CSV table of C-alpha atoms in Angstrom, one decimal:
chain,number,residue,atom,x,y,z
A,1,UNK,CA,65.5,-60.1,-16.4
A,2,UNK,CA,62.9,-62.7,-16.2
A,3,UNK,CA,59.1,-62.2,-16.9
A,4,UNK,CA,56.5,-63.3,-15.0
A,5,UNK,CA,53.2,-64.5,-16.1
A,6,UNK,CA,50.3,-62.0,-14.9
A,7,UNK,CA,48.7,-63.4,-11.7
A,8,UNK,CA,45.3,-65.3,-11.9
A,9,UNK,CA,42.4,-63.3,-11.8
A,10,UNK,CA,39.5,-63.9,-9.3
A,11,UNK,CA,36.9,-65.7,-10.6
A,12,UNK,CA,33.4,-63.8,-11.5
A,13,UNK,CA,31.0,-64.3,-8.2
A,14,UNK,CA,28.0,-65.9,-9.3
A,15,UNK,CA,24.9,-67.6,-8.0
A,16,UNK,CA,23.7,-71.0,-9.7
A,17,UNK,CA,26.2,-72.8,-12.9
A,18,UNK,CA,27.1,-71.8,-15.8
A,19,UNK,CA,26.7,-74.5,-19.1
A,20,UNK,CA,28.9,-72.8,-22.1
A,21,UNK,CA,27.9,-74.5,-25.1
A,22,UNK,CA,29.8,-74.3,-28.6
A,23,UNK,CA,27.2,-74.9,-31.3
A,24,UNK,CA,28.0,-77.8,-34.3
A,25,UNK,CA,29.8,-77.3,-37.2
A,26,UNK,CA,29.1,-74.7,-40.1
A,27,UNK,CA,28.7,-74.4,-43.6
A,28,UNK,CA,31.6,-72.1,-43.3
A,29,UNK,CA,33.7,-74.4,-41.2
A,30,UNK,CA,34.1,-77.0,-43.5
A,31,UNK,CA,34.5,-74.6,-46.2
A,32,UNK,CA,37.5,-73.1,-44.2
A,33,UNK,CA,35.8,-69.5,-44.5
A,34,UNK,CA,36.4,-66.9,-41.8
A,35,UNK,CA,33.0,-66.4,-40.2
A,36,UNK,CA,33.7,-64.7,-36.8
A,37,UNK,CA,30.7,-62.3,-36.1
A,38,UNK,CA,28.6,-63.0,-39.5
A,39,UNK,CA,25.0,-63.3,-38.3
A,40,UNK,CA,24.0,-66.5,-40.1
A,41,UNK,CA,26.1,-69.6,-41.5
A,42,UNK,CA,23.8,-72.5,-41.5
A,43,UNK,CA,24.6,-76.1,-39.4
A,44,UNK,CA,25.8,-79.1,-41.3
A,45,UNK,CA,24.2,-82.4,-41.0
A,46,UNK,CA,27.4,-83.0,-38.5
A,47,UNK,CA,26.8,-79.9,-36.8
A,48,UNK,CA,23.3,-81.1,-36.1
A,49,UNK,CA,24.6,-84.2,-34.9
A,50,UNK,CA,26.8,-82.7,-32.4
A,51,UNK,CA,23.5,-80.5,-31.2
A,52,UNK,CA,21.6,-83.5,-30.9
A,53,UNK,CA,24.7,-85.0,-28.9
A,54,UNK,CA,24.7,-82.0,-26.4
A,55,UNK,CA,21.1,-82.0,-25.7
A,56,UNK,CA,21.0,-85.9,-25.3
A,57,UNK,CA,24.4,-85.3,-22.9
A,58,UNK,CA,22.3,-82.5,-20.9
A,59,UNK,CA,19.2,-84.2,-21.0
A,60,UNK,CA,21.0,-87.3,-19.1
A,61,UNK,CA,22.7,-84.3,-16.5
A,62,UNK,CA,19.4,-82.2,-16.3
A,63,UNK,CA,16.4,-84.4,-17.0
A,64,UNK,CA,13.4,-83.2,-18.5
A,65,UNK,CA,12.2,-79.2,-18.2
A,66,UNK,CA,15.2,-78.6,-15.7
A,67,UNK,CA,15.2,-75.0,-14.4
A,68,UNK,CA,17.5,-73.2,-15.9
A,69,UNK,CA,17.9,-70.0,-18.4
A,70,UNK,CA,18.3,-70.1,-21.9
A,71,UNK,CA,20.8,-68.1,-23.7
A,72,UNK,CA,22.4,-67.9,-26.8
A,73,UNK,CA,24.5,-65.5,-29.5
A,74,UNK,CA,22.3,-63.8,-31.8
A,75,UNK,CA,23.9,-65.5,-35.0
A,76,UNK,CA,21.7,-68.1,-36.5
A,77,UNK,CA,24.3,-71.3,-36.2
A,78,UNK,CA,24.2,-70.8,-32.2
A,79,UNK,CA,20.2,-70.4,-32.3
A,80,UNK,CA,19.7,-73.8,-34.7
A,81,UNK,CA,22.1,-75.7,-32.0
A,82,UNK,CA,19.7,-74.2,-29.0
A,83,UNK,CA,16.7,-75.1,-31.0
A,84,UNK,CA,18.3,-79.0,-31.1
A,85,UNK,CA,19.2,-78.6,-27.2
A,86,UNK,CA,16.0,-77.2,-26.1
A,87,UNK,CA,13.9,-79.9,-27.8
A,88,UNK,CA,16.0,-82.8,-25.7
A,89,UNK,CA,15.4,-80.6,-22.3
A,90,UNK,CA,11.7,-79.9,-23.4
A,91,UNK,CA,12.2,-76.0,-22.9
A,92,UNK,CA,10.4,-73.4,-24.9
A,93,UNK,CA,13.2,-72.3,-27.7
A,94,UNK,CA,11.2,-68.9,-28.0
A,95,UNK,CA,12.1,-68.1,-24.2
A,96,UNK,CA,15.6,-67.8,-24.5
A,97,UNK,CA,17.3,-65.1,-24.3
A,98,UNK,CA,19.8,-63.5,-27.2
A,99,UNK,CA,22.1,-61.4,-26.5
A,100,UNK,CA,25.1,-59.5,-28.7
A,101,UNK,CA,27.6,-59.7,-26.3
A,102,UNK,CA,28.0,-63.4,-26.8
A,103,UNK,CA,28.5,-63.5,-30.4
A,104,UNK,CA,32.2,-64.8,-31.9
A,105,UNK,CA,35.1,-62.8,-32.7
A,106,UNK,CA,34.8,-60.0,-35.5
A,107,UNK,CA,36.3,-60.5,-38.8
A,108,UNK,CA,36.2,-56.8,-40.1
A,109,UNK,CA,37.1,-57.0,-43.5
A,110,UNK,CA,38.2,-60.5,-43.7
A,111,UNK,CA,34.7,-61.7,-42.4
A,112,UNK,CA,33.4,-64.3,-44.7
A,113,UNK,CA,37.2,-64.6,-46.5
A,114,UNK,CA,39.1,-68.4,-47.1
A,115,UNK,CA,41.6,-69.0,-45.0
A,116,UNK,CA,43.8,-69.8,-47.9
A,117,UNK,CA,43.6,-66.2,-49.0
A,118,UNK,CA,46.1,-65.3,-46.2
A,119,UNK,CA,49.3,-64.9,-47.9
A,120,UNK,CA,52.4,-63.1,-47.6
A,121,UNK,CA,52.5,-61.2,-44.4
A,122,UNK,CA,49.4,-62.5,-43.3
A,123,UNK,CA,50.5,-66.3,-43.7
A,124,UNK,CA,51.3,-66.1,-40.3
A,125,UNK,CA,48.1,-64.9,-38.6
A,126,UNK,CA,46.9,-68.2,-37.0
A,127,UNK,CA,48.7,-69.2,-33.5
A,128,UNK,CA,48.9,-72.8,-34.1
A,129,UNK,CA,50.0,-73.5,-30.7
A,130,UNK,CA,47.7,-71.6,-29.4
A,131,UNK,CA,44.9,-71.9,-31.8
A,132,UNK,CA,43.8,-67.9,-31.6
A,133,UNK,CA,44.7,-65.5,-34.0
A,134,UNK,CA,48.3,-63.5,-33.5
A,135,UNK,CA,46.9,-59.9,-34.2
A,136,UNK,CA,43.4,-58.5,-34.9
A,137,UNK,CA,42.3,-58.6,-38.6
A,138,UNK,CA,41.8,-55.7,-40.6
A,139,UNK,CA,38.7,-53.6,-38.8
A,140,UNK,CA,38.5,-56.5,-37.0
A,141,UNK,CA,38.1,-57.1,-33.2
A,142,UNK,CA,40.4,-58.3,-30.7
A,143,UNK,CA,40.4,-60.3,-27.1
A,144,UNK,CA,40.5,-57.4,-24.8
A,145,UNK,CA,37.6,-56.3,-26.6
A,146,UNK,CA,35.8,-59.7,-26.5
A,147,UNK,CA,36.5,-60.2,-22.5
A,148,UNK,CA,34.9,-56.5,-22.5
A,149,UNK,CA,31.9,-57.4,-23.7
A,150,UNK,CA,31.2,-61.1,-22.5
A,151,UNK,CA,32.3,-59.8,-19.0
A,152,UNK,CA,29.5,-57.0,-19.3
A,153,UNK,CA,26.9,-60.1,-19.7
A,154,UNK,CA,28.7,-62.2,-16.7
A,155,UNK,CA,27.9,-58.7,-14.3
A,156,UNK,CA,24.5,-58.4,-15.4
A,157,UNK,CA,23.5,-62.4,-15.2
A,158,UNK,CA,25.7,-62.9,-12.0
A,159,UNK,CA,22.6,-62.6,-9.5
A,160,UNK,CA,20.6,-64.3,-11.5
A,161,UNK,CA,18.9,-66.9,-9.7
A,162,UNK,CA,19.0,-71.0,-11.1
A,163,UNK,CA,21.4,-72.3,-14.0
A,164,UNK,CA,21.9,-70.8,-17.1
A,165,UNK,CA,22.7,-72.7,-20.7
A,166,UNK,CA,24.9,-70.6,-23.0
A,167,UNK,CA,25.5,-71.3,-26.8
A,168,UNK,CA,28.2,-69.5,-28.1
A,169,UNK,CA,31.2,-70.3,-30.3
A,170,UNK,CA,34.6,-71.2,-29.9
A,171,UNK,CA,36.9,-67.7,-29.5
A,172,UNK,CA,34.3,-66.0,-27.4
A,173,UNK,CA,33.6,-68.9,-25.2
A,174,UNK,CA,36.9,-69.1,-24.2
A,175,UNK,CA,37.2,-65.6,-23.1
A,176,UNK,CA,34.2,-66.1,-21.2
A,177,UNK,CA,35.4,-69.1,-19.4
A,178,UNK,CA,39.1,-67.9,-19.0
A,179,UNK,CA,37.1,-64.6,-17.0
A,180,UNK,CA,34.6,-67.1,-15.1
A,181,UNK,CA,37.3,-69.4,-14.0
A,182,UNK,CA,39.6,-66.9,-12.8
A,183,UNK,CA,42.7,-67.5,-15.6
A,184,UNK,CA,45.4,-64.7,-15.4
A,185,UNK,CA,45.3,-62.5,-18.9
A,186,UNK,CA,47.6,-64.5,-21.6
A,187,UNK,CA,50.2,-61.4,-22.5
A,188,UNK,CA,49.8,-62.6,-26.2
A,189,UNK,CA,46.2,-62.0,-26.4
A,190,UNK,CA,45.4,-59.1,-23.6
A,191,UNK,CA,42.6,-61.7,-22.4
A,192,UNK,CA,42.0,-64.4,-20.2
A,193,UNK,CA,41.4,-67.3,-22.5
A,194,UNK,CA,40.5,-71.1,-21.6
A,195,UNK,CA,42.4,-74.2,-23.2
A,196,UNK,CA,40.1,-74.7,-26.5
A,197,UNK,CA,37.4,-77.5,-26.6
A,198,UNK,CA,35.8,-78.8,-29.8
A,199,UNK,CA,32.8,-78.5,-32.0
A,200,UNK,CA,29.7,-79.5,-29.9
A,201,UNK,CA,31.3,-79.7,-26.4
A,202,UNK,CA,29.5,-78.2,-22.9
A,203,UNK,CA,31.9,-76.8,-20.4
A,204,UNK,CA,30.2,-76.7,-16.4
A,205,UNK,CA,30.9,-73.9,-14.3
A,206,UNK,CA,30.5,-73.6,-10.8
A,207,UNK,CA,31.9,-71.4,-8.2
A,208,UNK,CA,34.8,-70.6,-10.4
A,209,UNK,CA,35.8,-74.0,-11.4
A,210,UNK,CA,35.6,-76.0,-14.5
A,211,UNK,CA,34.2,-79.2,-16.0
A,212,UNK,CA,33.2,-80.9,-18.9
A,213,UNK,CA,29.7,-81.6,-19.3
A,214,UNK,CA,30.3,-83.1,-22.9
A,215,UNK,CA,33.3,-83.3,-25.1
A,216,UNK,CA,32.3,-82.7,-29.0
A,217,UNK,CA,33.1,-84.5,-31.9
A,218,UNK,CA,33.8,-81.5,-34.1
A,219,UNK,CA,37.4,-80.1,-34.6
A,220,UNK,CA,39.2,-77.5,-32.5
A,221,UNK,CA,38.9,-74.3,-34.0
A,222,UNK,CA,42.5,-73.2,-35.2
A,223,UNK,CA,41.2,-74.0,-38.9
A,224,UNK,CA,37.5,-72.2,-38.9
A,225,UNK,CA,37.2,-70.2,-35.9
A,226,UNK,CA,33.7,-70.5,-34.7
């Protein structure tokens, strides 16, 4: 008997567009560490480059002091790329808005582990086709849970008048894109999840569809989830 793929979801009514940001590489990125929810890895001087990249990119879409919301994850590494953004747009950093919702995927007891650690039956735990993890880690969260929480934050921001700007990272940005776009829920993951995009890129959307504002420089985030 063949299986069909679920049917496309309807895409998340909202007033104004939607920029989802993924903030610059990590410390723990190029360390290949497993950082997922862990409040604070610092920006390398390349993951300040691809901030200063993204606010130069929105300040050319935008201009100067546009109208629109800030928000951001609570971690630190998604904060230091705002602070980078808002200085290009000329917005008050202090004004924006964190919220818990839109932080990455959590590690549970693997947070802050190498990636090289995974042996034996956990060899297999990254989907390299798919670049998401195969199964949730130990204590850890998984994408039903993720699209749970980022789709609480799209209800409660959807009549929000004006734009908003959004820094997250790279697993929990795509869940919120796959559910603001309207992408059917991927069997394998029990979420709807966008195509990955890398280190420092802006994805636009508007009435359900999707564009690229800016396409990063960093690497796509199969090696160091972000």
């Amino acid at each position: 008997m063949e299986t069909q793929s679920p049917a496309p979801r309807i895409p998340v009514p909202r007033r104004g567009r939607d920029f989802i940001a993924r903030h610059g590489e990590t410390v723990y990125n190029i360390a290949q560490r497993m950082q997922g929810d862990h409040p604070h890895t610092p920006l390398t001087r390349t993951g300040f480059a691809q901030a200063d990249a993204m606010g130069a990119a929105l300040r050319d879409l935008l201009g100067a002091r546009p109208k629109i919301t800030l928000w951001a994850s609570s971690a630190g590494r998604a904060l230091q790329t705002l602070a980078i953004i808002a200085e290009h747009l000329e917005l008050d950093w202090h004004a924006a808005r964190r919220d818990d919702r839109l932080v990455e995927i959590g590690m549970g007891d693997w947070s802050g582990r190498y990636y090289r650690e995974l042996t034996g039956a956990d060899a297999d735990f990254l989907d390299v086709e798919a670049r998401l993890y195969r199964r949730p880690a130990p204590g850890g969260e998984w994408y039903d849970a993720i699209a749970a929480r980022v789709g609480s934050w799209a209800a409660d921001t959807a009549d929000d008048p004006g734009d908003r700007l959004v820094i997250m990272h790279g697993m929990s940005s795509r869940v919120l894109r796959g559910l603001l776009t309207g992408n059917a829920i991927d069997p394998r993951f029990d979420a709807p999840v966008a195509p990955d995009l890398p280190q420092g890129s802006v994805a636009l959307i508007e009435g359900g569809r999707e564009t690229i504002a800016h396409l990063g420089s960093g690497r796509a985030s199969l090696a160091a989830p972000a």
